[in-house]
Short mmCIF file of N, CA, C and O in Angstrom, two decimals:
data_model
loop_
_atom_site.label_atom_id
_atom_site.label_comp_id
_atom_site.label_asym_id
_atom_site.label_seq_id
_atom_site.Cartn_x
_atom_site.Cartn_y
_atom_site.Cartn_z
N MET R 1 -39.56 -13.00 14.42
CA MET R 1 -38.16 -13.11 14.08
C MET R 1 -37.92 -12.44 12.73
O MET R 1 -38.76 -12.44 11.86
N PHE R 2 -36.75 -11.90 12.61
CA PHE R 2 -36.36 -11.30 11.34
C PHE R 2 -35.13 -12.01 10.79
O PHE R 2 -34.38 -12.62 11.53
N ARG R 3 -34.97 -11.91 9.49
CA ARG R 3 -33.85 -12.58 8.85
C ARG R 3 -32.71 -11.59 8.64
O ARG R 3 -32.93 -10.45 8.24
N ARG R 4 -31.53 -12.03 8.91
CA ARG R 4 -30.35 -11.20 8.67
C ARG R 4 -29.72 -11.62 7.35
O ARG R 4 -29.71 -12.78 6.99
N GLU R 5 -29.20 -10.64 6.69
CA GLU R 5 -28.50 -10.93 5.45
C GLU R 5 -27.06 -11.30 5.80
O GLU R 5 -26.31 -10.52 6.35
N VAL R 6 -26.68 -12.50 5.48
CA VAL R 6 -25.35 -13.01 5.80
C VAL R 6 -24.42 -12.68 4.64
O VAL R 6 -24.72 -12.97 3.49
N LYS R 7 -23.28 -12.07 4.97
CA LYS R 7 -22.28 -11.73 3.96
C LYS R 7 -20.96 -12.36 4.33
O LYS R 7 -20.67 -12.56 5.51
N LYS R 8 -20.17 -12.67 3.31
CA LYS R 8 -18.87 -13.26 3.54
C LYS R 8 -17.89 -12.18 4.03
O LYS R 8 -17.96 -11.02 3.62
N ILE R 9 -16.96 -12.60 4.88
CA ILE R 9 -16.02 -11.66 5.48
C ILE R 9 -15.08 -11.05 4.44
O ILE R 9 -14.73 -9.87 4.55
N ASP R 10 -14.69 -11.82 3.41
CA ASP R 10 -13.77 -11.25 2.41
C ASP R 10 -14.43 -10.12 1.63
O ASP R 10 -13.78 -9.13 1.30
N GLY R 11 -15.71 -10.23 1.36
CA GLY R 11 -16.43 -9.17 0.69
C GLY R 11 -16.56 -7.92 1.55
O GLY R 11 -16.42 -6.80 1.07
N LEU R 12 -16.80 -8.13 2.84
CA LEU R 12 -16.90 -7.01 3.75
C LEU R 12 -15.55 -6.31 3.91
O LEU R 12 -15.49 -5.07 3.95
N LEU R 13 -14.47 -7.09 4.01
CA LEU R 13 -13.14 -6.49 4.14
C LEU R 13 -12.77 -5.71 2.88
O LEU R 13 -12.22 -4.60 2.98
N SER R 14 -13.05 -6.26 1.73
CA SER R 14 -12.76 -5.56 0.48
C SER R 14 -13.52 -4.25 0.40
O SER R 14 -12.96 -3.21 0.02
N HIS R 15 -14.78 -4.28 0.77
CA HIS R 15 -15.60 -3.07 0.76
C HIS R 15 -15.06 -2.04 1.75
O HIS R 15 -14.97 -0.85 1.43
N PHE R 16 -14.71 -2.48 2.94
CA PHE R 16 -14.17 -1.57 3.95
C PHE R 16 -12.85 -0.94 3.50
O PHE R 16 -12.65 0.27 3.63
N LEU R 17 -11.94 -1.76 2.97
CA LEU R 17 -10.65 -1.23 2.51
C LEU R 17 -10.82 -0.24 1.37
O LEU R 17 -10.15 0.79 1.33
N ARG R 18 -11.73 -0.54 0.45
CA ARG R 18 -11.99 0.36 -0.67
C ARG R 18 -12.58 1.67 -0.17
O ARG R 18 -12.18 2.75 -0.60
N ALA R 19 -13.53 1.58 0.76
CA ALA R 19 -14.18 2.79 1.28
C ALA R 19 -13.20 3.65 2.08
O ALA R 19 -13.29 4.88 2.07
N ALA R 20 -12.25 3.02 2.75
CA ALA R 20 -11.28 3.76 3.56
C ALA R 20 -10.09 4.24 2.73
O ALA R 20 -9.21 4.92 3.26
N GLY R 21 -10.03 3.85 1.45
CA GLY R 21 -8.92 4.26 0.60
C GLY R 21 -7.64 3.50 0.88
O GLY R 21 -6.55 3.99 0.62
N LEU R 22 -7.75 2.29 1.41
CA LEU R 22 -6.58 1.51 1.77
C LEU R 22 -6.31 0.34 0.83
O LEU R 22 -5.28 -0.33 0.98
N GLU R 23 -7.18 0.12 -0.12
CA GLU R 23 -7.02 -1.03 -0.99
C GLU R 23 -5.77 -0.90 -1.88
O GLU R 23 -4.95 -1.82 -1.96
N THR R 24 -5.60 0.24 -2.53
CA THR R 24 -4.47 0.43 -3.42
C THR R 24 -3.13 0.40 -2.68
O THR R 24 -2.21 -0.30 -3.12
N PRO R 25 -2.97 1.10 -1.56
CA PRO R 25 -1.68 0.99 -0.85
C PRO R 25 -1.39 -0.43 -0.37
O PRO R 25 -0.22 -0.85 -0.38
N LEU R 26 -2.40 -1.16 0.01
CA LEU R 26 -2.19 -2.54 0.45
C LEU R 26 -1.73 -3.42 -0.72
O LEU R 26 -0.79 -4.22 -0.58
N LEU R 27 -2.35 -3.26 -1.88
CA LEU R 27 -1.94 -4.02 -3.06
C LEU R 27 -0.52 -3.65 -3.49
O LEU R 27 0.26 -4.51 -3.89
N GLN R 28 -0.19 -2.37 -3.40
CA GLN R 28 1.17 -1.94 -3.74
C GLN R 28 2.19 -2.55 -2.80
O GLN R 28 3.26 -2.99 -3.23
N ARG R 29 1.89 -2.59 -1.51
CA ARG R 29 2.81 -3.17 -0.54
C ARG R 29 2.99 -4.67 -0.81
O ARG R 29 4.10 -5.20 -0.72
N ARG R 30 1.89 -5.36 -1.14
CA ARG R 30 1.99 -6.79 -1.47
C ARG R 30 2.86 -7.02 -2.69
O ARG R 30 3.63 -7.97 -2.74
N LEU R 31 2.73 -6.15 -3.70
CA LEU R 31 3.52 -6.29 -4.91
C LEU R 31 5.00 -6.07 -4.62
O LEU R 31 5.85 -6.83 -5.08
N ILE R 32 5.33 -5.06 -3.85
CA ILE R 32 6.72 -4.79 -3.49
C ILE R 32 7.30 -5.96 -2.68
O ILE R 32 8.43 -6.38 -2.91
N ASP R 33 6.51 -6.50 -1.77
CA ASP R 33 6.97 -7.64 -0.97
C ASP R 33 7.14 -8.89 -1.82
O ASP R 33 7.91 -9.79 -1.46
N ALA R 34 6.44 -8.98 -2.95
CA ALA R 34 6.52 -10.15 -3.82
C ALA R 34 7.72 -10.10 -4.77
O ALA R 34 8.01 -11.09 -5.43
N TRP R 35 8.40 -8.95 -4.84
CA TRP R 35 9.52 -8.81 -5.78
C TRP R 35 10.57 -9.92 -5.63
O TRP R 35 10.95 -10.53 -6.63
N PRO R 36 11.09 -10.21 -4.43
CA PRO R 36 12.11 -11.27 -4.32
C PRO R 36 11.61 -12.64 -4.76
O PRO R 36 12.35 -13.42 -5.36
N GLU R 37 10.35 -12.92 -4.49
CA GLU R 37 9.80 -14.23 -4.85
C GLU R 37 9.62 -14.36 -6.36
O GLU R 37 9.93 -15.40 -6.94
N VAL R 38 9.12 -13.32 -7.01
CA VAL R 38 8.84 -13.38 -8.44
C VAL R 38 10.12 -13.23 -9.26
O VAL R 38 10.34 -13.96 -10.22
N ALA R 39 10.99 -12.30 -8.87
CA ALA R 39 12.22 -12.06 -9.63
C ALA R 39 13.29 -13.10 -9.32
O ALA R 39 14.17 -13.34 -10.14
N GLY R 40 13.24 -13.68 -8.15
CA GLY R 40 14.23 -14.66 -7.76
C GLY R 40 15.18 -14.08 -6.71
O GLY R 40 15.42 -12.88 -6.67
N GLN R 41 15.72 -14.94 -5.89
CA GLN R 41 16.57 -14.50 -4.79
C GLN R 41 17.88 -13.91 -5.28
O GLN R 41 18.40 -12.96 -4.71
N MET R 42 18.42 -14.43 -6.39
CA MET R 42 19.68 -13.89 -6.92
C MET R 42 19.49 -12.43 -7.35
O MET R 42 20.33 -11.58 -7.08
N VAL R 43 18.39 -12.14 -8.02
CA VAL R 43 18.10 -10.77 -8.44
C VAL R 43 17.85 -9.90 -7.21
O VAL R 43 18.31 -8.75 -7.15
N ALA R 44 17.15 -10.43 -6.24
CA ALA R 44 16.85 -9.66 -5.02
C ALA R 44 18.13 -9.29 -4.27
O ALA R 44 18.18 -8.25 -3.62
N ASN R 45 19.17 -10.11 -4.38
CA ASN R 45 20.44 -9.79 -3.72
C ASN R 45 21.09 -8.55 -4.32
O ASN R 45 21.83 -7.85 -3.63
N TYR R 46 20.85 -8.27 -5.60
CA TYR R 46 21.39 -7.08 -6.26
C TYR R 46 20.42 -5.90 -6.23
O TYR R 46 20.72 -4.85 -6.78
N THR R 47 19.28 -6.06 -5.61
CA THR R 47 18.27 -5.01 -5.52
C THR R 47 18.45 -4.25 -4.22
O THR R 47 18.53 -4.83 -3.16
N SER R 48 18.51 -2.91 -4.32
CA SER R 48 18.69 -2.13 -3.10
C SER R 48 17.51 -1.22 -2.78
O SER R 48 17.36 -0.79 -1.64
N ASN R 49 16.66 -0.92 -3.74
CA ASN R 49 15.52 -0.03 -3.47
C ASN R 49 14.39 -0.37 -4.43
O ASN R 49 14.59 -0.43 -5.64
N VAL R 50 13.19 -0.58 -3.89
CA VAL R 50 12.01 -0.90 -4.70
C VAL R 50 10.85 -0.04 -4.21
O VAL R 50 10.54 -0.04 -3.02
N PHE R 51 10.23 0.70 -5.13
CA PHE R 51 9.05 1.49 -4.78
C PHE R 51 8.19 1.68 -6.03
O PHE R 51 8.62 1.40 -7.15
N ILE R 52 6.96 2.15 -5.83
CA ILE R 52 6.01 2.35 -6.94
C ILE R 52 5.73 3.84 -7.06
O ILE R 52 5.44 4.52 -6.07
N SER R 53 5.81 4.33 -8.30
CA SER R 53 5.50 5.72 -8.60
C SER R 53 4.70 5.76 -9.90
O SER R 53 5.19 5.32 -10.95
N ASN R 54 3.49 6.27 -9.83
CA ASN R 54 2.62 6.39 -11.02
C ASN R 54 2.48 5.08 -11.79
O ASN R 54 2.70 5.02 -12.99
N GLN R 55 2.10 4.04 -11.11
CA GLN R 55 1.90 2.69 -11.65
C GLN R 55 3.16 2.12 -12.32
O GLN R 55 3.07 1.25 -13.17
N THR R 56 4.32 2.61 -11.94
CA THR R 56 5.58 2.09 -12.44
C THR R 56 6.40 1.62 -11.24
O THR R 56 6.63 2.38 -10.30
N LEU R 57 6.82 0.38 -11.31
CA LEU R 57 7.68 -0.16 -10.26
C LEU R 57 9.10 0.29 -10.55
O LEU R 57 9.65 0.01 -11.61
N MET R 58 9.68 1.01 -9.61
CA MET R 58 11.04 1.51 -9.73
C MET R 58 11.95 0.59 -8.92
O MET R 58 11.73 0.41 -7.73
N VAL R 59 12.96 0.00 -9.59
CA VAL R 59 13.84 -0.97 -8.95
C VAL R 59 15.28 -0.55 -9.19
O VAL R 59 15.70 -0.40 -10.34
N LYS R 60 16.03 -0.37 -8.11
CA LYS R 60 17.45 -0.05 -8.24
C LYS R 60 18.23 -1.35 -8.23
O LYS R 60 18.19 -2.12 -7.27
N ILE R 61 18.95 -1.59 -9.34
CA ILE R 61 19.78 -2.79 -9.50
C ILE R 61 21.23 -2.35 -9.51
O ILE R 61 21.62 -1.46 -10.28
N ASP R 62 22.05 -2.97 -8.68
CA ASP R 62 23.45 -2.56 -8.52
C ASP R 62 24.36 -3.11 -9.62
O ASP R 62 25.45 -2.60 -9.82
N ASN R 63 23.94 -4.11 -10.36
CA ASN R 63 24.75 -4.74 -11.40
C ASN R 63 24.22 -4.29 -12.77
O ASN R 63 23.07 -4.56 -13.11
N SER R 64 25.07 -3.64 -13.57
CA SER R 64 24.61 -3.10 -14.86
C SER R 64 24.24 -4.19 -15.86
O SER R 64 23.30 -4.01 -16.64
N ALA R 65 24.94 -5.30 -15.87
CA ALA R 65 24.60 -6.38 -16.80
C ALA R 65 23.24 -6.99 -16.45
O ALA R 65 22.41 -7.25 -17.34
N LEU R 66 22.99 -7.17 -15.17
CA LEU R 66 21.69 -7.69 -14.72
C LEU R 66 20.59 -6.68 -15.02
O LEU R 66 19.49 -7.06 -15.43
N ARG R 67 20.88 -5.40 -14.85
CA ARG R 67 19.90 -4.35 -15.15
C ARG R 67 19.50 -4.40 -16.62
O ARG R 67 18.31 -4.31 -16.96
N ALA R 68 20.47 -4.57 -17.52
CA ALA R 68 20.17 -4.65 -18.96
C ALA R 68 19.35 -5.89 -19.29
O ALA R 68 18.40 -5.83 -20.09
N GLU R 69 19.68 -7.00 -18.66
CA GLU R 69 18.93 -8.23 -18.92
C GLU R 69 17.49 -8.13 -18.41
O GLU R 69 16.55 -8.54 -19.10
N LEU R 70 17.31 -7.56 -17.23
CA LEU R 70 15.96 -7.42 -16.68
C LEU R 70 15.13 -6.41 -17.46
O LEU R 70 13.91 -6.54 -17.53
N SER R 71 15.78 -5.41 -18.05
CA SER R 71 15.04 -4.42 -18.85
C SER R 71 14.35 -5.07 -20.03
O SER R 71 13.28 -4.64 -20.45
N MET R 72 14.97 -6.11 -20.58
CA MET R 72 14.35 -6.82 -21.71
C MET R 72 13.18 -7.70 -21.26
O MET R 72 12.34 -8.06 -22.07
N MET R 73 13.12 -8.02 -19.98
CA MET R 73 12.06 -8.89 -19.45
C MET R 73 11.02 -8.12 -18.64
O MET R 73 10.20 -8.72 -17.97
N ARG R 74 11.02 -6.80 -18.70
CA ARG R 74 10.19 -6.02 -17.79
C ARG R 74 8.69 -6.23 -17.99
O ARG R 74 7.93 -6.23 -17.02
N THR R 75 8.25 -6.47 -19.21
CA THR R 75 6.82 -6.70 -19.45
C THR R 75 6.37 -8.01 -18.80
O THR R 75 5.33 -8.06 -18.14
N GLN R 76 7.16 -9.06 -18.98
CA GLN R 76 6.83 -10.35 -18.38
C GLN R 76 6.86 -10.27 -16.85
O GLN R 76 6.00 -10.84 -16.17
N LEU R 77 7.86 -9.57 -16.30
CA LEU R 77 7.94 -9.42 -14.85
C LEU R 77 6.74 -8.65 -14.30
O LEU R 77 6.19 -9.01 -13.26
N ALA R 78 6.34 -7.59 -15.01
CA ALA R 78 5.18 -6.81 -14.56
C ALA R 78 3.92 -7.67 -14.57
O ALA R 78 3.13 -7.62 -13.62
N ASN R 79 3.75 -8.47 -15.61
CA ASN R 79 2.58 -9.36 -15.67
C ASN R 79 2.60 -10.39 -14.55
O ASN R 79 1.57 -10.65 -13.93
N ARG R 80 3.77 -10.98 -14.29
CA ARG R 80 3.86 -11.97 -13.22
C ARG R 80 3.62 -11.35 -11.85
O ARG R 80 2.97 -11.98 -10.99
N LEU R 81 4.10 -10.15 -11.62
CA LEU R 81 3.87 -9.48 -10.34
C LEU R 81 2.38 -9.16 -10.15
O LEU R 81 1.82 -9.37 -9.07
N ASN R 82 1.74 -8.65 -11.20
CA ASN R 82 0.31 -8.37 -11.12
C ASN R 82 -0.50 -9.64 -10.88
O ASN R 82 -1.45 -9.64 -10.09
N GLN R 83 -0.12 -10.73 -11.52
CA GLN R 83 -0.82 -12.00 -11.30
C GLN R 83 -0.60 -12.50 -9.89
O GLN R 83 -1.52 -13.06 -9.28
N HIS R 84 0.58 -12.31 -9.36
CA HIS R 84 0.88 -12.76 -8.00
C HIS R 84 0.01 -12.02 -6.98
O HIS R 84 -0.47 -12.62 -6.02
N VAL R 85 -0.22 -10.73 -7.21
CA VAL R 85 -1.05 -9.93 -6.31
C VAL R 85 -2.52 -10.17 -6.57
O VAL R 85 -3.35 -10.06 -5.66
N GLY R 86 -2.88 -10.47 -7.80
CA GLY R 86 -4.27 -10.72 -8.15
C GLY R 86 -5.01 -9.46 -8.56
O GLY R 86 -6.23 -9.42 -8.55
N ALA R 87 -4.27 -8.42 -8.95
CA ALA R 87 -4.88 -7.17 -9.39
C ALA R 87 -3.90 -6.44 -10.30
O ALA R 87 -2.70 -6.69 -10.26
N TYR R 88 -4.42 -5.52 -11.09
CA TYR R 88 -3.58 -4.71 -11.97
C TYR R 88 -3.06 -3.53 -11.16
O TYR R 88 -3.77 -2.56 -10.93
N VAL R 89 -1.82 -3.62 -10.70
CA VAL R 89 -1.23 -2.60 -9.83
C VAL R 89 -0.21 -1.76 -10.59
O VAL R 89 -0.18 -0.54 -10.46
N ILE R 90 0.64 -2.41 -11.39
CA ILE R 90 1.66 -1.67 -12.13
C ILE R 90 1.50 -1.92 -13.63
O ILE R 90 1.01 -2.96 -14.06
N SER R 91 1.93 -0.93 -14.42
CA SER R 91 1.88 -1.09 -15.88
C SER R 91 3.27 -1.28 -16.47
O SER R 91 3.39 -1.77 -17.58
N ASP R 92 4.30 -0.90 -15.73
CA ASP R 92 5.65 -1.00 -16.25
C ASP R 92 6.64 -1.11 -15.10
O ASP R 92 6.30 -0.83 -13.94
N ILE R 93 7.87 -1.49 -15.43
CA ILE R 93 8.96 -1.54 -14.46
C ILE R 93 10.12 -0.75 -15.03
O ILE R 93 10.45 -0.87 -16.21
N LYS R 94 10.72 0.08 -14.20
CA LYS R 94 11.89 0.84 -14.62
C LYS R 94 13.05 0.46 -13.71
O LYS R 94 12.94 0.54 -12.49
N PHE R 95 14.15 0.06 -14.32
CA PHE R 95 15.35 -0.31 -13.57
C PHE R 95 16.33 0.85 -13.66
O PHE R 95 16.58 1.39 -14.73
N TYR R 96 16.90 1.22 -12.53
CA TYR R 96 17.87 2.31 -12.52
C TYR R 96 19.05 1.96 -11.65
O TYR R 96 19.04 0.98 -10.93
#
């Protein structure tokens, strides 16, 4: 008889996703999907477009007063989004 090396499935999935180049897009998608939960539903109601470009989360806010208020909180929001995903995905947020 021979012994098999037993590995946990989460480690195997992480290795597979990294090797296939899918880890970063998956984390980015999770972060974008987490925007309404982290920013709040009221903010999400004024949000019309969210995407990531060069480690910057680009968020279109339809209300200029809300846009100005969120601009002052962008560092805290970026940290909370990264913590929600469990990885460093974005370095900044730009509201337009």
